[in-house]
Coordinates of C-alpha atoms in Angstrom, one line a residue:
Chain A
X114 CA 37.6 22.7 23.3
X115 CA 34.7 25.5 24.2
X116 CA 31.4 23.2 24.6
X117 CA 28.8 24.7 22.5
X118 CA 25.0 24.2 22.7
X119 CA 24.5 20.6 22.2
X120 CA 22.0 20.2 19.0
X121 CA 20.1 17.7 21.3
X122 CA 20.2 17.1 24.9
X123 CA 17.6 14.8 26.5
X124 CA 17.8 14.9 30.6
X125 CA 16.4 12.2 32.6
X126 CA 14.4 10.7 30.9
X127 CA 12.0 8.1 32.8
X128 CA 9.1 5.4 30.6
X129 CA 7.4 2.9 32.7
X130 CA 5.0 0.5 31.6
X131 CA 2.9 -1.2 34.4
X132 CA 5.7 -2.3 36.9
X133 CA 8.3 -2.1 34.4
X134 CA 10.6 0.1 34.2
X135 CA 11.9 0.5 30.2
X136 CA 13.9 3.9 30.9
X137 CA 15.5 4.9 34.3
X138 CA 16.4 8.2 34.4
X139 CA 18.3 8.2 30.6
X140 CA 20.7 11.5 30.0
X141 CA 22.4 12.4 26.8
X142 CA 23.6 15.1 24.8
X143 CA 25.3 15.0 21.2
X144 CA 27.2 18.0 19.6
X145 CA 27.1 18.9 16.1
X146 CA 28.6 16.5 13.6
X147 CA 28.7 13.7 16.5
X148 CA 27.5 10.2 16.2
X149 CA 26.6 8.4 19.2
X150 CA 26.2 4.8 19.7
X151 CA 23.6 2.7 21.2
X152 CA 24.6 -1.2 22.0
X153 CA 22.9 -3.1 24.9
X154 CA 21.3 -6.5 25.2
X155 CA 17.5 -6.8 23.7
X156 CA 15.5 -4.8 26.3
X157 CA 17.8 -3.1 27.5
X158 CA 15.4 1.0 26.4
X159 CA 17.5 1.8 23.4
X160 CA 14.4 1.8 20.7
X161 CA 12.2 3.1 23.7
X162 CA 15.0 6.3 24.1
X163 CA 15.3 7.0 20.7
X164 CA 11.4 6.9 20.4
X165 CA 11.0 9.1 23.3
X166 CA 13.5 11.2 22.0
X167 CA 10.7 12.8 19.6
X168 CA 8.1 11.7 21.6
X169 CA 7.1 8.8 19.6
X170 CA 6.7 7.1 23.0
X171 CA 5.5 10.0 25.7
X172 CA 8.4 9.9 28.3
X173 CA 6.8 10.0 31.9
X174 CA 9.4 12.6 32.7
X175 CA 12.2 14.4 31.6
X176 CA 13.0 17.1 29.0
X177 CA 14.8 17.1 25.2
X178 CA 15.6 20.4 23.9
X179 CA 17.0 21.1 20.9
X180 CA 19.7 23.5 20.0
X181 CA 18.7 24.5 23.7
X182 CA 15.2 25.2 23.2
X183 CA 13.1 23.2 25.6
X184 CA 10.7 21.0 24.0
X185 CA 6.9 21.0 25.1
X186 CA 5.5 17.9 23.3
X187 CA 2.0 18.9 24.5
X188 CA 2.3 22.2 22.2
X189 CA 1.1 19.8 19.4
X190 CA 2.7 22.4 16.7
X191 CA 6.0 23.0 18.1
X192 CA 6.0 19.2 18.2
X193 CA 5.3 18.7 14.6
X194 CA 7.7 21.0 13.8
X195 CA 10.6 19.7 16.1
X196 CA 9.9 16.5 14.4
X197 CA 10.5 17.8 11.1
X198 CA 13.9 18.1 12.6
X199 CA 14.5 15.2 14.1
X200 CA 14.4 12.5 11.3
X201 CA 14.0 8.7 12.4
X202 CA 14.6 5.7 10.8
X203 CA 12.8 2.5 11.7
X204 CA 14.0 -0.9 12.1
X205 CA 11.3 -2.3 9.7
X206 CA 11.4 0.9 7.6
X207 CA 7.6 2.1 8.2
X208 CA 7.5 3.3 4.2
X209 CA 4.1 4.3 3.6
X210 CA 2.7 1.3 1.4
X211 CA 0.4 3.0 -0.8
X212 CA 3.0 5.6 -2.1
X213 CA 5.7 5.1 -4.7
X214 CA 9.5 5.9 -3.2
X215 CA 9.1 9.3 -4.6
X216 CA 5.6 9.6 -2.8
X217 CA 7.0 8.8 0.1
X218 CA 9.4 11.4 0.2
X219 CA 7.3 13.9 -1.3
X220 CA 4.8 13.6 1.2
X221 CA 6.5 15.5 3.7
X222 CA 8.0 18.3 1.7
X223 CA 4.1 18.9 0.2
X224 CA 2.2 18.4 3.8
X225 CA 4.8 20.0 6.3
X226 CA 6.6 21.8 4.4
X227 CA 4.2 23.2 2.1
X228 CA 5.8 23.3 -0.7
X229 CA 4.8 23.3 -4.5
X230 CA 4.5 20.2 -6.1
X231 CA 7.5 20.5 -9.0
X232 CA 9.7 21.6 -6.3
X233 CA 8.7 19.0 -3.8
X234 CA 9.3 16.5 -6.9
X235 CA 12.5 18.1 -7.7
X236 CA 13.8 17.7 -4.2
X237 CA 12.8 14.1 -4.0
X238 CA 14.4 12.9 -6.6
X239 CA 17.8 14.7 -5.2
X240 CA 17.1 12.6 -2.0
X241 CA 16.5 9.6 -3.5
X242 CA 19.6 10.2 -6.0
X243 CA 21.8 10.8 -3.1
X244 CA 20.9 7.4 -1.5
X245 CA 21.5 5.5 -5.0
X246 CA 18.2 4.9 -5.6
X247 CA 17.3 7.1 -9.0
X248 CA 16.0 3.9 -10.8
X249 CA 14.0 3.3 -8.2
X250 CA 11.6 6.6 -7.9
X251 CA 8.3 5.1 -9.3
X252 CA 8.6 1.9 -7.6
X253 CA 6.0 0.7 -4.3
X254 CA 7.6 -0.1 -1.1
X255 CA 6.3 -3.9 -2.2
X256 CA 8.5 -3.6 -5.2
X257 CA 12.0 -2.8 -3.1
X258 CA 14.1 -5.0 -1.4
X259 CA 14.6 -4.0 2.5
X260 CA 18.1 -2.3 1.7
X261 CA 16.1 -0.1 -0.9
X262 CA 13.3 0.5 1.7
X263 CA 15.8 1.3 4.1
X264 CA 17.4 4.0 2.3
X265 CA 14.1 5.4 0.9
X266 CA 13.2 5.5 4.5
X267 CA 16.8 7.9 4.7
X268 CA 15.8 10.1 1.8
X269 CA 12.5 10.5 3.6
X270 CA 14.2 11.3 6.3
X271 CA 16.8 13.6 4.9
X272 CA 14.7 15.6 2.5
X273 CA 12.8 17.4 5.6
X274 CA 16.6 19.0 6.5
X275 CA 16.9 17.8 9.7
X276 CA 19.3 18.4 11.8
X277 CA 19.8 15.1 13.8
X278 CA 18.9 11.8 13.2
X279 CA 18.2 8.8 15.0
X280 CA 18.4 5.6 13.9
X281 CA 16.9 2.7 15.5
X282 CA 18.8 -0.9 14.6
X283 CA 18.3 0.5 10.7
X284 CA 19.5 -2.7 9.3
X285 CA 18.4 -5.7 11.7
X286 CA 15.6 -6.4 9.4
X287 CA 17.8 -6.7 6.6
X288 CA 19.3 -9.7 5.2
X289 CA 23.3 -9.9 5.2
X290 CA 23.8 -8.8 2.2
X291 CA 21.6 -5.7 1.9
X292 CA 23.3 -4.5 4.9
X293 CA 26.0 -3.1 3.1
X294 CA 24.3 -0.5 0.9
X295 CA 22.3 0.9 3.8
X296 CA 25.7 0.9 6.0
X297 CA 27.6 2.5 3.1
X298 CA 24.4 5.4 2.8
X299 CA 25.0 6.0 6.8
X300 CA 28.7 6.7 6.7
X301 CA 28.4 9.0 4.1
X302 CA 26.1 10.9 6.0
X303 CA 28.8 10.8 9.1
X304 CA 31.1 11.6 6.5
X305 CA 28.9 14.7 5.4
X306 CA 28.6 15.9 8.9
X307 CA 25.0 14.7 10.0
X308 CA 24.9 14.6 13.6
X309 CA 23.5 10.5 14.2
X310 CA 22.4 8.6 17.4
X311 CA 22.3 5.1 16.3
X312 CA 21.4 2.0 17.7
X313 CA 22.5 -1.5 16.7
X314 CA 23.8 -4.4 17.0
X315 CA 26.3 -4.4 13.9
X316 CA 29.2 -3.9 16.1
X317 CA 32.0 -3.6 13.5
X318 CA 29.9 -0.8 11.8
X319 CA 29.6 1.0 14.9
X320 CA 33.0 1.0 15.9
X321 CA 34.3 2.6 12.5
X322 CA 31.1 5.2 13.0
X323 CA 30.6 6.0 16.3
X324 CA 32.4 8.9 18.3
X325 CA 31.1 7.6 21.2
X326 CA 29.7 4.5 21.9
X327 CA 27.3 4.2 24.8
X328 CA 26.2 0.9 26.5
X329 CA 23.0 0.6 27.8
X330 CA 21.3 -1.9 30.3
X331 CA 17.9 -2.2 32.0
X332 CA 17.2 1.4 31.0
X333 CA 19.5 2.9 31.8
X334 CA 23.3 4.2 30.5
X335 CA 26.0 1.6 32.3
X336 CA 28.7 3.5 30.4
X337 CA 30.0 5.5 27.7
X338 CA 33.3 6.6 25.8
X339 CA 35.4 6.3 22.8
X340 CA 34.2 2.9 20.9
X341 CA 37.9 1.2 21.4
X342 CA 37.4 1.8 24.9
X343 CA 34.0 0.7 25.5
X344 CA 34.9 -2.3 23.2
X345 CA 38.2 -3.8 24.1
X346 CA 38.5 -1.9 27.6
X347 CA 35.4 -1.5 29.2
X348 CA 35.8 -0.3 33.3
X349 CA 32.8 -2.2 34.0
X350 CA 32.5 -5.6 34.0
X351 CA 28.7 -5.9 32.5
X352 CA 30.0 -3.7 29.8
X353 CA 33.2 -6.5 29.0
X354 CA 30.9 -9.4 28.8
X355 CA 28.3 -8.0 26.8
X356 CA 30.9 -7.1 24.5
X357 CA 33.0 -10.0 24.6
X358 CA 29.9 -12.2 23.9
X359 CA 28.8 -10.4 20.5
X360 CA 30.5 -12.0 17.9
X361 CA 32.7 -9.6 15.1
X362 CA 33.9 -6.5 17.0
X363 CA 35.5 -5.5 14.7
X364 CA 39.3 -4.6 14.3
X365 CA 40.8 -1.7 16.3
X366 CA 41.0 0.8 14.3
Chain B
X225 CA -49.7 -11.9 -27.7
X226 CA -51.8 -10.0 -25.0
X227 CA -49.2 -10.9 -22.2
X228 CA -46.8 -8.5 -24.7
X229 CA -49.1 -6.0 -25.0
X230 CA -49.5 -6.2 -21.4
X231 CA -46.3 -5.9 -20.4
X232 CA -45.0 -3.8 -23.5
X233 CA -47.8 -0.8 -22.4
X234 CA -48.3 -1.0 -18.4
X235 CA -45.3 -3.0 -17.4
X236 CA -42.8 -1.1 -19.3
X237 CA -43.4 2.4 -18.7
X238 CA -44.4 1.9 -14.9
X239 CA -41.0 -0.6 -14.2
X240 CA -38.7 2.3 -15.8
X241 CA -40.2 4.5 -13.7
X242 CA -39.7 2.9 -10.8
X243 CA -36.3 2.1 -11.5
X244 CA -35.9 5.7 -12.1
X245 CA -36.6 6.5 -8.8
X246 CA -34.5 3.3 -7.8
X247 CA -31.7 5.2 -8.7
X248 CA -31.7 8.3 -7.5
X249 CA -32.5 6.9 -4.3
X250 CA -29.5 4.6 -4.6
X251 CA -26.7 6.8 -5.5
X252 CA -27.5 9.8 -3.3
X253 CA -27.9 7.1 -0.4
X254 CA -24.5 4.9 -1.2
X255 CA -22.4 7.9 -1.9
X256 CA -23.7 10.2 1.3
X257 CA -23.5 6.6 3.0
X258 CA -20.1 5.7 2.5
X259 CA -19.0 9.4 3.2
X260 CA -20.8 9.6 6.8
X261 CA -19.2 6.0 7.2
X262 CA -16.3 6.8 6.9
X263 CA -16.4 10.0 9.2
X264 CA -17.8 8.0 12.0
X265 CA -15.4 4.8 11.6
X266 CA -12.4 7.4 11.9
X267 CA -14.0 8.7 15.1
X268 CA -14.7 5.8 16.3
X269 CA -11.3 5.1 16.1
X270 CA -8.7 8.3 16.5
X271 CA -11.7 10.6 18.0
X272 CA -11.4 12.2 21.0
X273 CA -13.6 10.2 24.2
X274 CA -16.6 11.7 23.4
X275 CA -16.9 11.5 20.2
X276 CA -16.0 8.4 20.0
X277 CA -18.6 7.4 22.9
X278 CA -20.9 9.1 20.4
X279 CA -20.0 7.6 17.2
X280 CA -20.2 4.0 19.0
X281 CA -23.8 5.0 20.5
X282 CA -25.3 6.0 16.9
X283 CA -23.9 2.8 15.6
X284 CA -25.2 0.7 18.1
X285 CA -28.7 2.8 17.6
X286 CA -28.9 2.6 13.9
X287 CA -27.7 -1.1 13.4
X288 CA -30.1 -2.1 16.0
X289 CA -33.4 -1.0 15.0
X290 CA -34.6 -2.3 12.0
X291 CA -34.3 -0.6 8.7
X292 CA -38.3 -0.1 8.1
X293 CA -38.8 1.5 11.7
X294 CA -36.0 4.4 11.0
X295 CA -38.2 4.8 8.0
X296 CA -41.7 4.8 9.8
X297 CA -39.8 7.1 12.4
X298 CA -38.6 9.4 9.8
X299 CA -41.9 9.7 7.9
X300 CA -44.2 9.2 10.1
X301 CA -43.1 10.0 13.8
X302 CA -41.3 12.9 12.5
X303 CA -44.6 14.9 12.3
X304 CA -45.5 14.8 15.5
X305 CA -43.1 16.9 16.7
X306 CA -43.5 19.2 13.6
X307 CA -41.0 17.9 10.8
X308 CA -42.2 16.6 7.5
X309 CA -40.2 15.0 5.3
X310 CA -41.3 13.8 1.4
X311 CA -41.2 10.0 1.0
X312 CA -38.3 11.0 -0.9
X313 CA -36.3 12.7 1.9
X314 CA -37.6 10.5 4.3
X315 CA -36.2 7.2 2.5
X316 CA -32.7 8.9 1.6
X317 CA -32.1 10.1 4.7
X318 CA -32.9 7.0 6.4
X319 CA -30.7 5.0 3.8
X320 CA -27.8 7.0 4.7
X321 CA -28.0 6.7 8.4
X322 CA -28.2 3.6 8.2
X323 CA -25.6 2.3 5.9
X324 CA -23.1 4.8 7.8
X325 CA -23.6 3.3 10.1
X326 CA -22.7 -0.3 8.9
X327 CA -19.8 1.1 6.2
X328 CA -18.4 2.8 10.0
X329 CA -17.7 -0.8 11.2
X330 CA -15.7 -1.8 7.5
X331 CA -13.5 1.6 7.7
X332 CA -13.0 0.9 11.3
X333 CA -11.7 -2.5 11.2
X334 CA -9.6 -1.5 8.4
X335 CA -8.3 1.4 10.2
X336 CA -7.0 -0.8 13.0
X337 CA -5.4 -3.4 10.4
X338 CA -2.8 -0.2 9.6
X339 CA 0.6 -1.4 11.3
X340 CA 1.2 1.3 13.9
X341 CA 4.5 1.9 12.2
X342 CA 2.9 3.9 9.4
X343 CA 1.3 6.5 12.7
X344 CA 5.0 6.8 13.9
X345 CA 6.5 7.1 10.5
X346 CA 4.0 9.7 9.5
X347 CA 4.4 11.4 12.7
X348 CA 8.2 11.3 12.2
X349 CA 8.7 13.1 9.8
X350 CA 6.1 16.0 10.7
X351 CA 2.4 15.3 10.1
X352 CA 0.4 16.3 12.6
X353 CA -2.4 13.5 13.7
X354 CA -5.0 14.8 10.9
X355 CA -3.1 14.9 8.3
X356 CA -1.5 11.7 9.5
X357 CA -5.3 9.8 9.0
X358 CA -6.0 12.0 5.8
X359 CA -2.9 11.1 3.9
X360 CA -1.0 7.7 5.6
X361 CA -4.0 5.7 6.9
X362 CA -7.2 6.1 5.6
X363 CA -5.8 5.8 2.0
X364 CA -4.5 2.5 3.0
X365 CA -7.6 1.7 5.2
X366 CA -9.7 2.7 1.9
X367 CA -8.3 0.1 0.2
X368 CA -8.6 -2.6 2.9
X369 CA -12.5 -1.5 3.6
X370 CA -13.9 -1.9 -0.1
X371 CA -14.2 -5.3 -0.4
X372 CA -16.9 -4.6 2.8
X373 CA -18.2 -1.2 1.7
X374 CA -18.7 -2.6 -1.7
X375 CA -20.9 -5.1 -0.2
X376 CA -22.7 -2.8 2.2
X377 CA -23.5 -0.5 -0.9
X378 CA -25.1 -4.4 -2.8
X379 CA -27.3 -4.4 0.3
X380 CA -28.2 -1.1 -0.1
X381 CA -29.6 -1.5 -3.7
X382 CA -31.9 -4.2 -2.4
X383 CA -33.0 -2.5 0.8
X384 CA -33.8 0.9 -1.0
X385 CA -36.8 -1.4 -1.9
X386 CA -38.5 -0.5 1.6
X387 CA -38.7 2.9 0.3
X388 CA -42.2 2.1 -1.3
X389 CA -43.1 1.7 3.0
X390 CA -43.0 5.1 3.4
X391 CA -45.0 5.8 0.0
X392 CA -42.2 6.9 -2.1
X393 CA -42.9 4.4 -4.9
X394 CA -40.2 2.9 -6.5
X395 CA -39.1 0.1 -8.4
X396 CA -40.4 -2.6 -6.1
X397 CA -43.8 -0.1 -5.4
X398 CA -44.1 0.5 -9.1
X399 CA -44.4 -3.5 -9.1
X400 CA -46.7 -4.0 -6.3
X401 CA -49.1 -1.7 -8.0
X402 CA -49.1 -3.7 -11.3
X403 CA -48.9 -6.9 -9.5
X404 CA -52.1 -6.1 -7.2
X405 CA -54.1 -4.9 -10.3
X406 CA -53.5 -7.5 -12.9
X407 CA -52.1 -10.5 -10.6
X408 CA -49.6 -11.4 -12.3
X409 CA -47.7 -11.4 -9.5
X410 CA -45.0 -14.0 -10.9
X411 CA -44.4 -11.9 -14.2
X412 CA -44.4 -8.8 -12.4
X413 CA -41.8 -9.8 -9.8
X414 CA -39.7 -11.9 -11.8
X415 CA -39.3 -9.3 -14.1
X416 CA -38.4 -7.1 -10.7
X417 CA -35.8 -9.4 -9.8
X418 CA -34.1 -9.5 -12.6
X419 CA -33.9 -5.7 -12.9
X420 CA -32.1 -6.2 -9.1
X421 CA -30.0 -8.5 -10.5
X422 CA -28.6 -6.2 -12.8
X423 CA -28.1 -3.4 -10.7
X424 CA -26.3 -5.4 -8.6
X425 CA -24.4 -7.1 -11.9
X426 CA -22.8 -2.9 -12.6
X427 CA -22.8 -2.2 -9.4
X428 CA -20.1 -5.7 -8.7
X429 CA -18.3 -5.0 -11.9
X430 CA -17.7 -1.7 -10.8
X431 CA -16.3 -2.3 -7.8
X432 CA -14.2 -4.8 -8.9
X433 CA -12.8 -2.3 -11.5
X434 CA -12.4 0.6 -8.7
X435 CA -10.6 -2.0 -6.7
X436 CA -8.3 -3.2 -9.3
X437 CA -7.9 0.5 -10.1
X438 CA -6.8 0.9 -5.9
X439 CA -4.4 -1.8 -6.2
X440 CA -1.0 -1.1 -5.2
X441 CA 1.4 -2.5 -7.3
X442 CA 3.2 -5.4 -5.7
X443 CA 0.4 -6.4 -3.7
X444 CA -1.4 -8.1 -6.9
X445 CA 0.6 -11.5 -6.1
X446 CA -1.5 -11.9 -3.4
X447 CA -4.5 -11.5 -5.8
X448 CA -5.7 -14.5 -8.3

């Protein structure tokens, strides 16, 4: 297989905070239509990668380019607008409060995108169709459950085109039985070809996801492969007790 | 029956004069206020260094001398190096800079009572940092700061009274003059006082109907 540009590559990428040390030298790349998967224990950098990723969190050093172009994130404009392409999803779904769902996902198709209001309106309510949640476009964040804040978050997300997303532990604010609609809203988007770097700690999900799944300890990447490898045949032994411990692993596929 | 006539033909006419002038001291001041307030409570907050060294020094400045010596500064020092103000000006313009002042503290502590989230999220998808404040936090920090603002701008219908310090003659100067010549100080200022009370009366129902106006639906539970 020729290796083409990855859409995203992020090289050695260092965060310290005081004497700790959150990220250690982190290198990645995903290709077009991959999803990558993040597990580690608690701690272990994966919400400070994906955050530094689009400079959320200001890596001390390191670069992320996209589609090969190298990104500066003090060139404040080029940074909004490699945002734009880089959606996120929050653990605790950051919806803005004071919007409705189709506020929210207006918001950024009106500010950044500039574009007209009925089209902006239009487009929301595609997004928010796609993610089953049509019924739902006048409602507050406050008036959602967390699986319908999650995948308002998506639509919010998805409506700015982007053309990766990262996804950080989407549903571990969710109770057990929400997960399911917001799991069901992320494989279709595998299924439709989104390139995804996820982390979690939904281990079953992952493994039916993921291309590659990519364990992560103390900041830094202890090892990475297919998931039935990494799962059930790990060459490290940090990697075979982390995931021997976490319950549910899922079948093999 | 000469109390009446009294009050009907010199009370009257002078009070709604006063009161005229009450007003249009009031609104300019609490609507200018709240504005300048809420410029230097977001630079107090998001501005760069010195700005925000500068926004914290004017509020420090202007919450710490009292009210009637801005005034006398305004209208009286002021000439010495060459500016005259009217009464009028004088009074508004130390009204404002004052209640900015207090209204920057409010928007301030409800800017930093946003969950950071809503930065990151807004950031996330695009928004640069300014647009991030104009259309994420501060419409949520709005919200959170009226309850205080609202209170600031009570304050300010009373304290526009020391107006009449700097010889622009208001309600509470209007009174003072009747009071002096006829005194019936009690009558007079009673009378006053109640006219205070009501303003204050609209002033509270309004805010109460702007805030229940604001509220985000599915926050009410947390209202009684």
């Amino acid at each position: 297989m020729p290796s083409p540009t990855p859409v995203l590559a992020v090289e050695n990428i260092t965060k310290t905070y005081g004497i700790r040390t959150i990220l250690d030298g982190v290198s990645l790349s995903i290709n077009r239509g991959e999803i990558k998967v993040l597990i580690g224990p608690s701690g272990a950098g994966k919400s400070t990668l994906l955050q530094s990723i689009n400079f959320l969190i200001q890596p001390d050093s390191g670069t992320v380019a996209l589609e090969g172009q190298t990104i500066n994130p003090h060139d404040k404009k080029a940074l909004c607008a490699y945002r734009q392409q880089v959606g996120m999803i929050f653990q605790d779904f950051n919806l803005f409060d004071h919007l409705t769902a189709l506020g929210n996902v207006e918001i950024g198709l009106i500010r950044v995108k500039h574009m007209i209001k009925n089209e902006a309106r239009d487009r929301a309510v595609t997004e928010l169709e796609r993610v089953g949640l049509k019924q739902h476009t006048a409602h507050y964040p406050a008036q959602l459950s967390g699986g319908q804040k999650q995948r308002v978050s998506i639509a919010r997300a998805l409506a700015m085109e982007p053309k990766v997303m990262l996804l950080d532990e989407p549903t571990s604010a969710l109770d057990p039985e929400l997960i399911g609609e917001v799991h069901s809203v992320i494989s279709k988007l595998g299924e439709a070809g989104m390139t995804m770097m996820l982390a979690t700690h939904q281990i079953g999900f992952a493994r039916h996801l993921a291309h590659e799944m990519i364990f992560m300890e103390n900041g830094r990447i202890v090892e990475q492969g297919p998931p039935d490898v990494i799962l059930d045949g790990a060459a490290r032994q940090r990697t075979r007790e982390f995931c021997s411990r976490i319950s549910g692993a899922g079948e093999k596929r | 029956m000469t109390e009446l006539v009294y009050i009907g033909e010199e009370v009257l006419p002078a009070l709604l004069r006063g009161l005229w002038i009450s007003l249009i001291l009031i609104l300019p001041s609490s609507v200018l206020g709240f504005a300048a307030g809420v410029l230097v409570g977001a630079l107090r907050v998001y501005g760069a260094a010195g700005f925000r060294w500068l926004a914290n020094a004017y509020v420090l400045i202007f919450r710490g001398f009292p009210l009637i010596i801005q005034l006398y500064i305004w209208y009286f020092g002021l000439p010495r190096i060459g500016i005259y103000m009217s009464p009028y000006g004088a009074s508004v313009m130390g009204f404002v800079l004052c209640s900015a002042a207090y209204h920057s503290e409010y928007i301030r502590g409800a800017l930093l009572s946003i969950r950071h989230g809503q930065m990151l999220a807004a950031q996330s998808i695009g928004l640069n940092r300014l647009q991030t404040v104009l259309y994420v936090i501060m419409p949520q920090a709005f919200r959170r700061a009226l309850p205080g603002c609202g209170n600031e701008i009570i304050y300010l219908i009373k304290y526009s009274s020391l107006a009449y310090m700097v010889t622009c003659i208001e309600l509470t100067g209007e009174g003072k003059i009747l009071a002096s010549a006829s005194f019936k100080y009690i009558e007079v200022f009673m009378i006053i006082g109640a006219i205070y009370l009501g303003m204050v009366s609209i002033a509270t129902w309004l805010l109460s109907m702007l805030e229940n106006h604001l509220t985000i639906p599915g926050f009410e539970r947390y209202r009684t």
